[in-house]
Amino acid sequence: MQSRSLMEVARGRVVLTDGGIGTELQRAGLEPGGCGECWNADRPDRVSAIHRAYAEAGAEALLTNTFGGSRIALDRHGAGDRARELNRAAAALARGAAGDGWVLGDIGPFGGFLEPLGEHPADVVESAFREQAEALLEGGADGLLVETMTALDELALAVRAGKAAGAPFVIASVAFDATKVGPRTMMGVAPEAAAAAALDAGADALGANCGTGLGMAGYADVLRRYRDVAPDTVLLCRPNAGTPRVEGQAVVYDLTPERMATEVGLLADAGATVIGGCCGTTPAHIAAMQPVLGA
Ligand SMILES: [Zn+2]
């Protein structure tokens, strides 16, 4: 357990996080569409190896392998009843590799739409996020990262559930796509609106990750928009390694570690102090960014 809060440290300097986990699981043999979270209990050696590689690359904050770890998301693999077990195990695995660093309990979208747009009642989704958050904290997470959110109602529910579970801090990170009218989520949400909803729900920090078509300059634009409406809030940024393209059966990310390291300064200049990567980034990307960011 880190003695100093990540939020406190990130007010004074850049903290480097890890990179993509889902894409690393696939490189380690997870079949497309397989249950990556199940590996926290069933193949812990492979998950630990990914965490260790990121820690050795210089990541000070490690995400848990729980992006799809809510009961509702796990139900698609018939593993909903394992939610508590898998999240607790995930946090313990990241804890084991983090050393003096931090563990961020990762909460991704539940994978559907809330009522009235969809068929999932808010109270059911909120209790699924709450259960996940509690298990992550029990397993040793220092705080929570709610990430890749695109809908404001789901974002707010997840943040509230994390705070209610007793998380020392909750970072709310949103996935924006490049559009003609600027960065917007798949649900049409602008950064300013996302920031307002996240802070209103109790988020301690704001972030941008994943999304489509945003280069580093696009992420920097999102960060500046956050800064305009929330000047004192800690900002996280975890870009993908470029925009994916499909090559045969494989999804390929083109941004090399060297290119990403050349451009990552834009994120720090725009005010991000918690920086890492999302899909397609690897331990080599994090190792290349480390000296640039001086983290
Ligand atoms: Zn991603």
PDB file of C-alpha atoms and ligand atoms in Angstrom:
ATOM      1  CA  MET A   1       0.000   0.000   0.000  1.00  0.00           C
ATOM      2  CA  GLN A   2       1.320   3.421  -0.940  1.00  0.00           C
ATOM      3  CA  SER A   3       1.585   5.713   2.040  1.00  0.00           C
ATOM      4  CA  ARG A   4       0.919   8.867   0.028  1.00  0.00           C
ATOM      5  CA  SER A   5      -2.291   9.311  -1.863  1.00  0.00           C
ATOM      6  CA  LEU A   6      -2.010   9.181  -5.633  1.00  0.00           C
ATOM      7  CA  MET A   7      -4.178  12.291  -5.759  1.00  0.00           C
ATOM      8  CA  GLU A   8      -1.719  14.160  -3.542  1.00  0.00           C
ATOM      9  CA  VAL A   9       1.355  13.067  -5.517  1.00  0.00           C
ATOM     10  CA  ALA A  10      -0.308  13.793  -8.893  1.00  0.00           C
ATOM     11  CA  ARG A  11      -0.768  17.417  -7.865  1.00  0.00           C
ATOM     12  CA  GLY A  12       3.001  17.797  -7.817  1.00  0.00           C
ATOM     13  CA  ARG A  13       4.372  15.619 -10.613  1.00  0.00           C
ATOM     14  CA  VAL A  14       3.558  13.176 -13.389  1.00  0.00           C
ATOM     15  CA  VAL A  15       2.760   9.614 -12.323  1.00  0.00           C
ATOM     16  CA  LEU A  16       3.171   6.956 -15.012  1.00  0.00           C
ATOM     17  CA  THR A  17       0.515   4.237 -15.218  1.00  0.00           C
ATOM     18  CA  ASP A  18       0.588   1.025 -17.202  1.00  0.00           C
ATOM     19  CA  GLY A  19      -0.790   0.451 -20.705  1.00  0.00           C
ATOM     20  CA  GLY A  20      -3.322  -1.843 -22.346  1.00  0.00           C
ATOM     21  CA  ILE A  21      -4.301  -5.006 -20.509  1.00  0.00           C
ATOM     22  CA  GLY A  22      -6.914  -6.534 -22.805  1.00  0.00           C
ATOM     23  CA  THR A  23      -4.562  -6.434 -25.791  1.00  0.00           C
ATOM     24  CA  GLU A  24      -1.756  -7.929 -23.656  1.00  0.00           C
ATOM     25  CA  LEU A  25      -4.057 -10.752 -22.514  1.00  0.00           C
ATOM     26  CA  GLN A  26      -4.715 -11.581 -26.147  1.00  0.00           C
ATOM     27  CA  ARG A  27      -0.991 -11.597 -26.851  1.00  0.00           C
ATOM     28  CA  ALA A  28      -0.693 -14.024 -23.914  1.00  0.00           C
ATOM     29  CA  GLY A  29      -3.199 -16.389 -25.523  1.00  0.00           C
ATOM     30  CA  LEU A  30      -6.682 -15.214 -24.534  1.00  0.00           C
ATOM     31  CA  GLU A  31      -8.995 -16.057 -27.422  1.00  0.00           C
ATOM     32  CA  PRO A  32     -11.057 -13.153 -28.855  1.00  0.00           C
ATOM     33  CA  GLY A  33     -14.282 -12.878 -26.870  1.00  0.00           C
ATOM     34  CA  GLY A  34     -12.874 -14.980 -24.022  1.00  0.00           C
ATOM     35  CA  CYS A  35     -13.271 -14.102 -20.359  1.00  0.00           C
ATOM     36  CA  GLY A  36     -10.094 -12.167 -19.528  1.00  0.00           C
ATOM     37  CA  GLU A  37     -11.261 -11.482 -15.976  1.00  0.00           C
ATOM     38  CA  CYS A  38     -11.601 -15.232 -15.351  1.00  0.00           C
ATOM     39  CA  TRP A  39      -7.839 -15.456 -15.741  1.00  0.00           C
ATOM     40  CA  ASN A  40      -7.436 -13.586 -12.438  1.00  0.00           C
ATOM     41  CA  ALA A  41      -8.385 -16.855 -10.737  1.00  0.00           C
ATOM     42  CA  ASP A  42      -7.769 -19.439 -13.469  1.00  0.00           C
ATOM     43  CA  ARG A  43      -4.471 -18.195 -15.024  1.00  0.00           C
ATOM     44  CA  PRO A  44      -3.056 -15.855 -12.375  1.00  0.00           C
ATOM     45  CA  ASP A  45       0.502 -16.481 -13.589  1.00  0.00           C
ATOM     46  CA  ARG A  46      -0.248 -14.885 -16.968  1.00  0.00           C
ATOM     47  CA  VAL A  47      -1.977 -11.859 -15.446  1.00  0.00           C
ATOM     48  CA  SER A  48       0.859 -11.363 -12.968  1.00  0.00           C
ATOM     49  CA  ALA A  49       3.411 -11.521 -15.787  1.00  0.00           C
ATOM     50  CA  ILE A  50       1.638  -8.611 -17.535  1.00  0.00           C
ATOM     51  CA  HIS A  51       1.572  -6.563 -14.329  1.00  0.00           C
ATOM     52  CA  ARG A  52       5.246  -7.271 -13.676  1.00  0.00           C
ATOM     53  CA  ALA A  53       6.235  -6.281 -17.219  1.00  0.00           C
ATOM     54  CA  TYR A  54       4.512  -2.922 -16.779  1.00  0.00           C
ATOM     55  CA  ALA A  55       6.067  -2.357 -13.358  1.00  0.00           C
ATOM     56  CA  GLU A  56       9.493  -3.143 -14.796  1.00  0.00           C
ATOM     57  CA  ALA A  57       8.808  -0.690 -17.651  1.00  0.00           C
ATOM     58  CA  GLY A  58       8.405   2.051 -15.062  1.00  0.00           C
ATOM     59  CA  ALA A  59       4.659   2.140 -14.361  1.00  0.00           C
ATOM     60  CA  GLU A  60       4.030   3.361 -10.825  1.00  0.00           C
ATOM     61  CA  ALA A  61       0.284   2.747 -10.913  1.00  0.00           C
ATOM     62  CA  LEU A  62      -1.107  -0.586 -12.127  1.00  0.00           C
ATOM     63  CA  LEU A  63      -4.681  -1.219 -13.223  1.00  0.00           C
ATOM     64  CA  THR A  64      -6.456  -4.367 -12.159  1.00  0.00           C
ATOM     65  CA  ASN A  65      -7.551  -6.795 -14.879  1.00  0.00           C
ATOM     66  CA  THR A  66     -11.228  -6.093 -14.275  1.00  0.00           C
ATOM     67  CA  PHE A  67     -12.442  -3.939 -17.188  1.00  0.00           C
ATOM     68  CA  GLY A  68     -15.404  -6.286 -17.728  1.00  0.00           C
ATOM     69  CA  GLY A  69     -15.527  -7.367 -14.104  1.00  0.00           C
ATOM     70  CA  SER A  70     -19.006  -6.265 -13.093  1.00  0.00           C
ATOM     71  CA  ARG A  71     -21.540  -9.027 -12.468  1.00  0.00           C
ATOM     72  CA  ILE A  72     -23.531  -7.920 -15.531  1.00  0.00           C
ATOM     73  CA  ALA A  73     -20.516  -7.999 -17.866  1.00  0.00           C
ATOM     74  CA  LEU A  74     -19.302 -11.322 -16.429  1.00  0.00           C
ATOM     75  CA  ASP A  75     -22.754 -12.844 -16.923  1.00  0.00           C
ATOM     76  CA  ARG A  76     -21.992 -12.934 -20.664  1.00  0.00           C
ATOM     77  CA  HIS A  77     -19.362 -15.566 -19.880  1.00  0.00           C
ATOM     78  CA  GLY A  78     -21.600 -17.327 -17.360  1.00  0.00           C
ATOM     79  CA  ALA A  79     -19.329 -15.972 -14.633  1.00  0.00           C
ATOM     80  CA  GLY A  80     -21.549 -13.340 -12.968  1.00  0.00           C
ATOM     81  CA  ASP A  81     -21.540 -15.222  -9.672  1.00  0.00           C
ATOM     82  CA  ARG A  82     -17.754 -15.043  -9.600  1.00  0.00           C
ATOM     83  CA  ALA A  83     -17.709 -11.232  -9.597  1.00  0.00           C
ATOM     84  CA  ARG A  84     -16.529 -10.852  -6.012  1.00  0.00           C
ATOM     85  CA  GLU A  85     -13.917 -13.617  -6.267  1.00  0.00           C
ATOM     86  CA  LEU A  86     -12.475 -12.381  -9.584  1.00  0.00           C
ATOM     87  CA  ASN A  87     -12.248  -8.718  -8.570  1.00  0.00           C
ATOM     88  CA  ARG A  88     -10.671  -9.518  -5.227  1.00  0.00           C
ATOM     89  CA  ALA A  89      -8.154 -11.816  -6.916  1.00  0.00           C
ATOM     90  CA  ALA A  90      -7.394  -9.179  -9.558  1.00  0.00           C
ATOM     91  CA  ALA A  91      -6.564  -6.542  -6.979  1.00  0.00           C
ATOM     92  CA  ALA A  92      -4.312  -8.944  -5.115  1.00  0.00           C
ATOM     93  CA  LEU A  93      -2.418  -9.791  -8.339  1.00  0.00           C
ATOM     94  CA  ALA A  94      -1.817  -6.129  -9.175  1.00  0.00           C
ATOM     95  CA  ARG A  95      -0.866  -5.453  -5.548  1.00  0.00           C
ATOM     96  CA  GLY A  96       1.713  -8.208  -5.739  1.00  0.00           C
ATOM     97  CA  ALA A  97       3.435  -6.541  -8.698  1.00  0.00           C
ATOM     98  CA  ALA A  98       3.033  -2.884  -7.714  1.00  0.00           C
ATOM     99  CA  GLY A  99       5.707  -2.749  -5.002  1.00  0.00           C
ATOM    100  CA  ASP A 100       5.651   0.776  -3.571  1.00  0.00           C
ATOM    101  CA  GLY A 101       3.300   1.910  -6.342  1.00  0.00           C
ATOM    102  CA  TRP A 102      -0.445   2.204  -6.537  1.00  0.00           C
ATOM    103  CA  VAL A 103      -3.172  -0.207  -7.597  1.00  0.00           C
ATOM    104  CA  LEU A 104      -6.105   1.282  -9.480  1.00  0.00           C
ATOM    105  CA  GLY A 105      -9.206  -0.889  -9.329  1.00  0.00           C
ATOM    106  CA  ASP A 106     -10.496  -0.806 -12.883  1.00  0.00           C
ATOM    107  CA  ILE A 107     -14.221  -0.518 -13.644  1.00  0.00           C
ATOM    108  CA  GLY A 108     -15.341  -0.489 -17.290  1.00  0.00           C
ATOM    109  CA  PRO A 109     -18.830  -0.191 -18.774  1.00  0.00           C
ATOM    110  CA  PHE A 110     -21.286  -2.981 -17.965  1.00  0.00           C
ATOM    111  CA  GLY A 111     -21.897  -3.407 -21.686  1.00  0.00           C
ATOM    112  CA  GLY A 112     -25.511  -2.339 -22.161  1.00  0.00           C
ATOM    113  CA  PHE A 113     -27.829   0.641 -21.913  1.00  0.00           C
ATOM    114  CA  LEU A 114     -29.647   1.910 -18.878  1.00  0.00           C
ATOM    115  CA  GLU A 115     -33.412   2.398 -18.818  1.00  0.00           C
ATOM    116  CA  PRO A 116     -35.202   4.035 -20.529  1.00  0.00           C
ATOM    117  CA  LEU A 117     -32.859   3.750 -23.537  1.00  0.00           C
ATOM    118  CA  GLY A 118     -32.079   0.127 -22.701  1.00  0.00           C
ATOM    119  CA  GLU A 119     -33.420  -2.561 -20.458  1.00  0.00           C
ATOM    120  CA  HIS A 120     -31.134  -2.309 -17.439  1.00  0.00           C
ATOM    121  CA  PRO A 121     -32.613  -0.646 -14.328  1.00  0.00           C
ATOM    122  CA  ALA A 122     -30.293   1.873 -12.684  1.00  0.00           C
ATOM    123  CA  ASP A 123     -30.467   0.233  -9.252  1.00  0.00           C
ATOM    124  CA  VAL A 124     -29.353  -3.138 -10.630  1.00  0.00           C
ATOM    125  CA  VAL A 125     -26.405  -1.574 -12.481  1.00  0.00           C
ATOM    126  CA  GLU A 126     -25.430   0.517  -9.476  1.00  0.00           C
ATOM    127  CA  SER A 127     -25.374  -2.508  -7.182  1.00  0.00           C
ATOM    128  CA  ALA A 128     -23.252  -4.428  -9.721  1.00  0.00           C
ATOM    129  CA  PHE A 129     -20.711  -1.569  -9.753  1.00  0.00           C
ATOM    130  CA  ARG A 130     -20.888  -1.359  -5.958  1.00  0.00           C
ATOM    131  CA  GLU A 131     -20.148  -5.070  -5.607  1.00  0.00           C
ATOM    132  CA  GLN A 132     -17.203  -4.780  -7.993  1.00  0.00           C
ATOM    133  CA  ALA A 133     -15.838  -1.706  -6.221  1.00  0.00           C
ATOM    134  CA  GLU A 134     -16.069  -3.338  -2.800  1.00  0.00           C
ATOM    135  CA  ALA A 135     -14.252  -6.464  -3.976  1.00  0.00           C
ATOM    136  CA  LEU A 136     -11.483  -4.414  -5.621  1.00  0.00           C
ATOM    137  CA  LEU A 137     -10.934  -2.454  -2.409  1.00  0.00           C
ATOM    138  CA  GLU A 138     -11.016  -5.645  -0.313  1.00  0.00           C
ATOM    139  CA  GLY A 139      -8.340  -7.100  -2.574  1.00  0.00           C
ATOM    140  CA  GLY A 140      -6.018  -4.136  -2.028  1.00  0.00           C
ATOM    141  CA  ALA A 141      -6.827  -1.434  -4.591  1.00  0.00           C
ATOM    142  CA  ASP A 142      -5.761   2.055  -3.462  1.00  0.00           C
ATOM    143  CA  GLY A 143      -8.526   3.749  -5.414  1.00  0.00           C
ATOM    144  CA  LEU A 144     -10.740   3.213  -8.441  1.00  0.00           C
ATOM    145  CA  LEU A 145     -10.544   4.084 -12.131  1.00  0.00           C
ATOM    146  CA  VAL A 146     -13.932   4.197 -13.823  1.00  0.00           C
ATOM    147  CA  GLU A 147     -12.956   4.158 -17.499  1.00  0.00           C
ATOM    148  CA  THR A 148     -13.998   4.084 -21.150  1.00  0.00           C
ATOM    149  CA  MET A 149     -17.393   5.512 -20.219  1.00  0.00           C
ATOM    150  CA  THR A 150     -19.521   7.039 -22.974  1.00  0.00           C
ATOM    151  CA  ALA A 151     -22.918   7.637 -21.288  1.00  0.00           C
ATOM    152  CA  LEU A 152     -23.354  10.230 -18.555  1.00  0.00           C
ATOM    153  CA  ASP A 153     -25.876   8.238 -16.521  1.00  0.00           C
ATOM    154  CA  GLU A 154     -23.645   5.166 -16.399  1.00  0.00           C
ATOM    155  CA  LEU A 155     -20.574   7.285 -15.609  1.00  0.00           C
ATOM    156  CA  ALA A 156     -22.363   8.901 -12.665  1.00  0.00           C
ATOM    157  CA  LEU A 157     -23.684   5.567 -11.364  1.00  0.00           C
ATOM    158  CA  ALA A 158     -20.236   3.977 -11.400  1.00  0.00           C
ATOM    159  CA  VAL A 159     -18.593   6.946  -9.676  1.00  0.00           C
ATOM    160  CA  ARG A 160     -21.306   7.040  -6.999  1.00  0.00           C
ATOM    161  CA  ALA A 161     -21.029   3.292  -6.447  1.00  0.00           C
ATOM    162  CA  GLY A 162     -17.263   3.592  -6.011  1.00  0.00           C
ATOM    163  CA  LYS A 163     -17.591   6.390  -3.473  1.00  0.00           C
ATOM    164  CA  ALA A 164     -20.322   4.505  -1.617  1.00  0.00           C
ATOM    165  CA  ALA A 165     -18.021   1.477  -1.449  1.00  0.00           C
ATOM    166  CA  GLY A 166     -15.527   3.634   0.444  1.00  0.00           C
ATOM    167  CA  ALA A 167     -12.912   4.228  -2.260  1.00  0.00           C
ATOM    168  CA  PRO A 168     -10.316   6.798  -1.098  1.00  0.00           C
ATOM    169  CA  PHE A 169     -10.503   8.275  -4.592  1.00  0.00           C
ATOM    170  CA  VAL A 170     -12.356   7.663  -7.849  1.00  0.00           C
ATOM    171  CA  ILE A 171     -11.016   8.758 -11.236  1.00  0.00           C
ATOM    172  CA  ALA A 172     -13.679   9.130 -13.952  1.00  0.00           C
ATOM    173  CA  SER A 173     -12.296   8.533 -17.440  1.00  0.00           C
ATOM    174  CA  VAL A 174     -14.298   8.926 -20.625  1.00  0.00           C
ATOM    175  CA  ALA A 175     -13.797   7.629 -24.192  1.00  0.00           C
ATOM    176  CA  PHE A 176     -14.118  10.379 -26.808  1.00  0.00           C
ATOM    177  CA  ASP A 177     -14.090  10.028 -30.589  1.00  0.00           C
ATOM    178  CA  ALA A 178     -12.956  12.702 -33.028  1.00  0.00           C
ATOM    179  CA  THR A 179     -15.998  14.290 -34.706  1.00  0.00           C
ATOM    180  CA  LYS A 180     -16.616  17.335 -36.909  1.00  0.00           C
ATOM    181  CA  VAL A 181     -17.827  19.275 -33.870  1.00  0.00           C
ATOM    182  CA  GLY A 182     -14.926  18.253 -31.656  1.00  0.00           C
ATOM    183  CA  PRO A 183     -14.400  15.368 -29.246  1.00  0.00           C
ATOM    184  CA  ARG A 184     -17.642  13.558 -28.401  1.00  0.00           C
ATOM    185  CA  THR A 185     -18.425  10.172 -26.857  1.00  0.00           C
ATOM    186  CA  MET A 186     -20.322   7.534 -28.809  1.00  0.00           C
ATOM    187  CA  MET A 187     -23.391   8.890 -26.974  1.00  0.00           C
ATOM    188  CA  GLY A 188     -22.691  12.460 -28.125  1.00  0.00           C
ATOM    189  CA  VAL A 189     -21.306  13.775 -24.842  1.00  0.00           C
ATOM    190  CA  ALA A 190     -18.795  16.675 -24.904  1.00  0.00           C
ATOM    191  CA  PRO A 191     -15.866  16.835 -22.438  1.00  0.00           C
ATOM    192  CA  GLU A 192     -17.353  19.787 -20.548  1.00  0.00           C
ATOM    193  CA  ALA A 193     -20.585  17.872 -19.882  1.00  0.00           C
ATOM    194  CA  ALA A 194     -18.705  14.725 -18.900  1.00  0.00           C
ATOM    195  CA  ALA A 195     -16.601  16.695 -16.422  1.00  0.00           C
ATOM    196  CA  ALA A 196     -19.654  18.300 -14.856  1.00  0.00           C
ATOM    197  CA  ALA A 197     -21.479  14.972 -14.469  1.00  0.00           C
ATOM    198  CA  ALA A 198     -18.423  13.182 -13.063  1.00  0.00           C
ATOM    199  CA  LEU A 199     -17.626  15.889 -10.532  1.00  0.00           C
ATOM    200  CA  ASP A 200     -21.260  16.154  -9.523  1.00  0.00           C
ATOM    201  CA  ALA A 201     -21.267  12.401  -8.821  1.00  0.00           C
ATOM    202  CA  GLY A 202     -18.225  12.821  -6.576  1.00  0.00           C
ATOM    203  CA  ALA A 203     -15.263  12.024  -8.859  1.00  0.00           C
ATOM    204  CA  ASP A 204     -11.873  13.085  -7.494  1.00  0.00           C
ATOM    205  CA  ALA A 205     -10.154  13.244 -10.881  1.00  0.00           C
ATOM    206  CA  LEU A 206     -11.093  13.325 -14.566  1.00  0.00           C
ATOM    207  CA  GLY A 207      -9.638  11.322 -17.409  1.00  0.00           C
ATOM    208  CA  ALA A 208      -9.726  10.503 -21.109  1.00  0.00           C
ATOM    209  CA  ASN A 209      -8.888   7.090 -22.547  1.00  0.00           C
ATOM    210  CA  CYS A 210      -9.537   4.860 -25.549  1.00  0.00           C
ATOM    211  CA  GLY A 211     -11.933   6.346 -28.109  1.00  0.00           C
ATOM    212  CA  THR A 212     -11.447   6.511 -31.864  1.00  0.00           C
ATOM    213  CA  GLY A 213      -9.604   8.859 -34.162  1.00  0.00           C
ATOM    214  CA  LEU A 214      -8.100  11.087 -31.491  1.00  0.00           C
ATOM    215  CA  GLY A 215      -4.394  11.683 -31.936  1.00  0.00           C
ATOM    216  CA  MET A 216      -2.309  13.000 -29.075  1.00  0.00           C
ATOM    217  CA  ALA A 217      -3.366  16.531 -30.037  1.00  0.00           C
ATOM    218  CA  GLY A 218      -7.001  15.427 -29.812  1.00  0.00           C
ATOM    219  CA  TYR A 219      -6.479  14.080 -26.286  1.00  0.00           C
ATOM    220  CA  ALA A 220      -4.718  17.322 -25.363  1.00  0.00           C
ATOM    221  CA  ASP A 221      -7.789  19.213 -26.602  1.00  0.00           C
ATOM    222  CA  VAL A 222     -10.009  17.114 -24.293  1.00  0.00           C
ATOM    223  CA  LEU A 223      -7.677  17.807 -21.370  1.00  0.00           C
ATOM    224  CA  ARG A 224      -7.757  21.566 -22.009  1.00  0.00           C
ATOM    225  CA  ARG A 225     -11.566  21.476 -22.096  1.00  0.00           C
ATOM    226  CA  TYR A 226     -11.560  19.659 -18.745  1.00  0.00           C
ATOM    227  CA  ARG A 227      -9.124  22.215 -17.385  1.00  0.00           C
ATOM    228  CA  ASP A 228     -11.350  25.089 -18.483  1.00  0.00           C
ATOM    229  CA  VAL A 229     -14.283  23.824 -16.430  1.00  0.00           C
ATOM    230  CA  ALA A 230     -12.330  22.157 -13.584  1.00  0.00           C
ATOM    231  CA  PRO A 231      -9.017  24.003 -13.235  1.00  0.00           C
ATOM    232  CA  ASP A 232      -7.962  22.380  -9.941  1.00  0.00           C
ATOM    233  CA  THR A 233      -8.827  18.770 -10.756  1.00  0.00           C
ATOM    234  CA  VAL A 234      -6.199  16.065 -11.300  1.00  0.00           C
ATOM    235  CA  LEU A 235      -6.289  14.818 -14.914  1.00  0.00           C
ATOM    236  CA  LEU A 236      -5.516  11.336 -16.263  1.00  0.00           C
ATOM    237  CA  CYS A 237      -4.866  10.435 -19.901  1.00  0.00           C
ATOM    238  CA  ARG A 238      -4.430   6.948 -21.395  1.00  0.00           C
ATOM    239  CA  PRO A 239      -4.494   7.098 -25.204  1.00  0.00           C
ATOM    240  CA  ASN A 240      -4.634   4.085 -27.479  1.00  0.00           C
ATOM    241  CA  ALA A 241      -1.584   3.319 -29.584  1.00  0.00           C
ATOM    242  CA  GLY A 242      -3.227   5.016 -32.545  1.00  0.00           C
ATOM    243  CA  THR A 243      -6.437   4.002 -34.288  1.00  0.00           C
ATOM    244  CA  PRO A 244      -6.798   0.239 -34.766  1.00  0.00           C
ATOM    245  CA  ARG A 245      -7.152  -1.375 -38.168  1.00  0.00           C
ATOM    246  CA  VAL A 246      -8.031  -4.944 -38.958  1.00  0.00           C
ATOM    247  CA  GLU A 247      -5.400  -7.035 -40.693  1.00  0.00           C
ATOM    248  CA  GLY A 248      -6.700 -10.524 -41.429  1.00  0.00           C
ATOM    249  CA  GLN A 249      -7.924 -11.843 -38.081  1.00  0.00           C
ATOM    250  CA  ALA A 250      -5.866  -9.419 -36.025  1.00  0.00           C
ATOM    251  CA  VAL A 251      -6.486  -5.888 -34.799  1.00  0.00           C
ATOM    252  CA  VAL A 252      -3.337  -3.840 -35.353  1.00  0.00           C
ATOM    253  CA  TYR A 253      -2.260  -0.609 -33.593  1.00  0.00           C
ATOM    254  CA  ASP A 254       0.308   1.425 -35.498  1.00  0.00           C
ATOM    255  CA  LEU A 255       1.662   3.969 -33.046  1.00  0.00           C
ATOM    256  CA  THR A 256       5.140   2.788 -32.140  1.00  0.00           C
ATOM    257  CA  PRO A 257       6.644   3.287 -28.678  1.00  0.00           C
ATOM    258  CA  GLU A 258       9.055   5.846 -30.168  1.00  0.00           C
ATOM    259  CA  ARG A 259       6.302   7.900 -31.831  1.00  0.00           C
ATOM    260  CA  MET A 260       4.166   7.800 -28.717  1.00  0.00           C
ATOM    261  CA  ALA A 261       7.102   8.937 -26.583  1.00  0.00           C
ATOM    262  CA  THR A 262       7.758  11.825 -28.988  1.00  0.00           C
ATOM    263  CA  GLU A 263       4.185  13.071 -28.673  1.00  0.00           C
ATOM    264  CA  VAL A 264       3.322  12.256 -25.063  1.00  0.00           C
ATOM    265  CA  GLY A 265       4.657  15.602 -23.851  1.00  0.00           C
ATOM    266  CA  LEU A 266       1.520  17.174 -25.354  1.00  0.00           C
ATOM    267  CA  LEU A 267      -0.533  15.447 -22.666  1.00  0.00           C
ATOM    268  CA  ALA A 268       1.616  16.749 -19.828  1.00  0.00           C
ATOM    269  CA  ASP A 269       1.608  20.244 -21.376  1.00  0.00           C
ATOM    270  CA  ALA A 270      -2.196  20.120 -21.414  1.00  0.00           C
ATOM    271  CA  GLY A 271      -2.268  19.365 -17.708  1.00  0.00           C
ATOM    272  CA  ALA A 272      -2.399  15.575 -17.355  1.00  0.00           C
ATOM    273  CA  THR A 273      -0.348  14.237 -14.455  1.00  0.00           C
ATOM    274  CA  VAL A 274      -1.519  10.615 -14.468  1.00  0.00           C
ATOM    275  CA  ILE A 275      -0.420   9.260 -17.839  1.00  0.00           C
ATOM    276  CA  GLY A 276      -0.268   5.835 -19.463  1.00  0.00           C
ATOM    277  CA  GLY A 277      -1.771   4.012 -22.411  1.00  0.00           C
ATOM    278  CA  CYS A 278      -4.901   2.130 -23.400  1.00  0.00           C
ATOM    279  CA  CYS A 279      -5.560  -0.410 -26.158  1.00  0.00           C
ATOM    280  CA  GLY A 280      -2.539  -1.433 -28.185  1.00  0.00           C
ATOM    281  CA  THR A 281       0.015   0.081 -25.829  1.00  0.00           C
ATOM    282  CA  THR A 282       2.545  -2.351 -24.414  1.00  0.00           C
ATOM    283  CA  PRO A 283       5.273  -2.367 -21.775  1.00  0.00           C
ATOM    284  CA  ALA A 284       7.609  -1.072 -24.526  1.00  0.00           C
ATOM    285  CA  HIS A 285       5.370   2.009 -24.973  1.00  0.00           C
ATOM    286  CA  ILE A 286       5.419   2.706 -21.226  1.00  0.00           C
ATOM    287  CA  ALA A 287       9.204   2.223 -21.057  1.00  0.00           C
ATOM    288  CA  ALA A 288       9.638   4.693 -23.949  1.00  0.00           C
ATOM    289  CA  MET A 289       7.425   7.320 -22.286  1.00  0.00           C
ATOM    290  CA  GLN A 290       9.086   7.063 -18.888  1.00  0.00           C
ATOM    291  CA  PRO A 291      12.225   9.161 -19.530  1.00  0.00           C
ATOM    292  CA  VAL A 292      10.245  11.766 -21.511  1.00  0.00           C
ATOM    293  CA  LEU A 293       7.804  12.338 -18.671  1.00  0.00           C
ATOM    294  CA  GLY A 294      10.448  12.183 -15.969  1.00  0.00           C
ATOM    295  CA  ALA A 295       8.010  10.142 -13.916  1.00  0.00           C
TER     296      ALA A 295
HETATM  297 ZN    ZN B   1      -8.759   1.087 -24.778  1.00  0.00          ZN
END
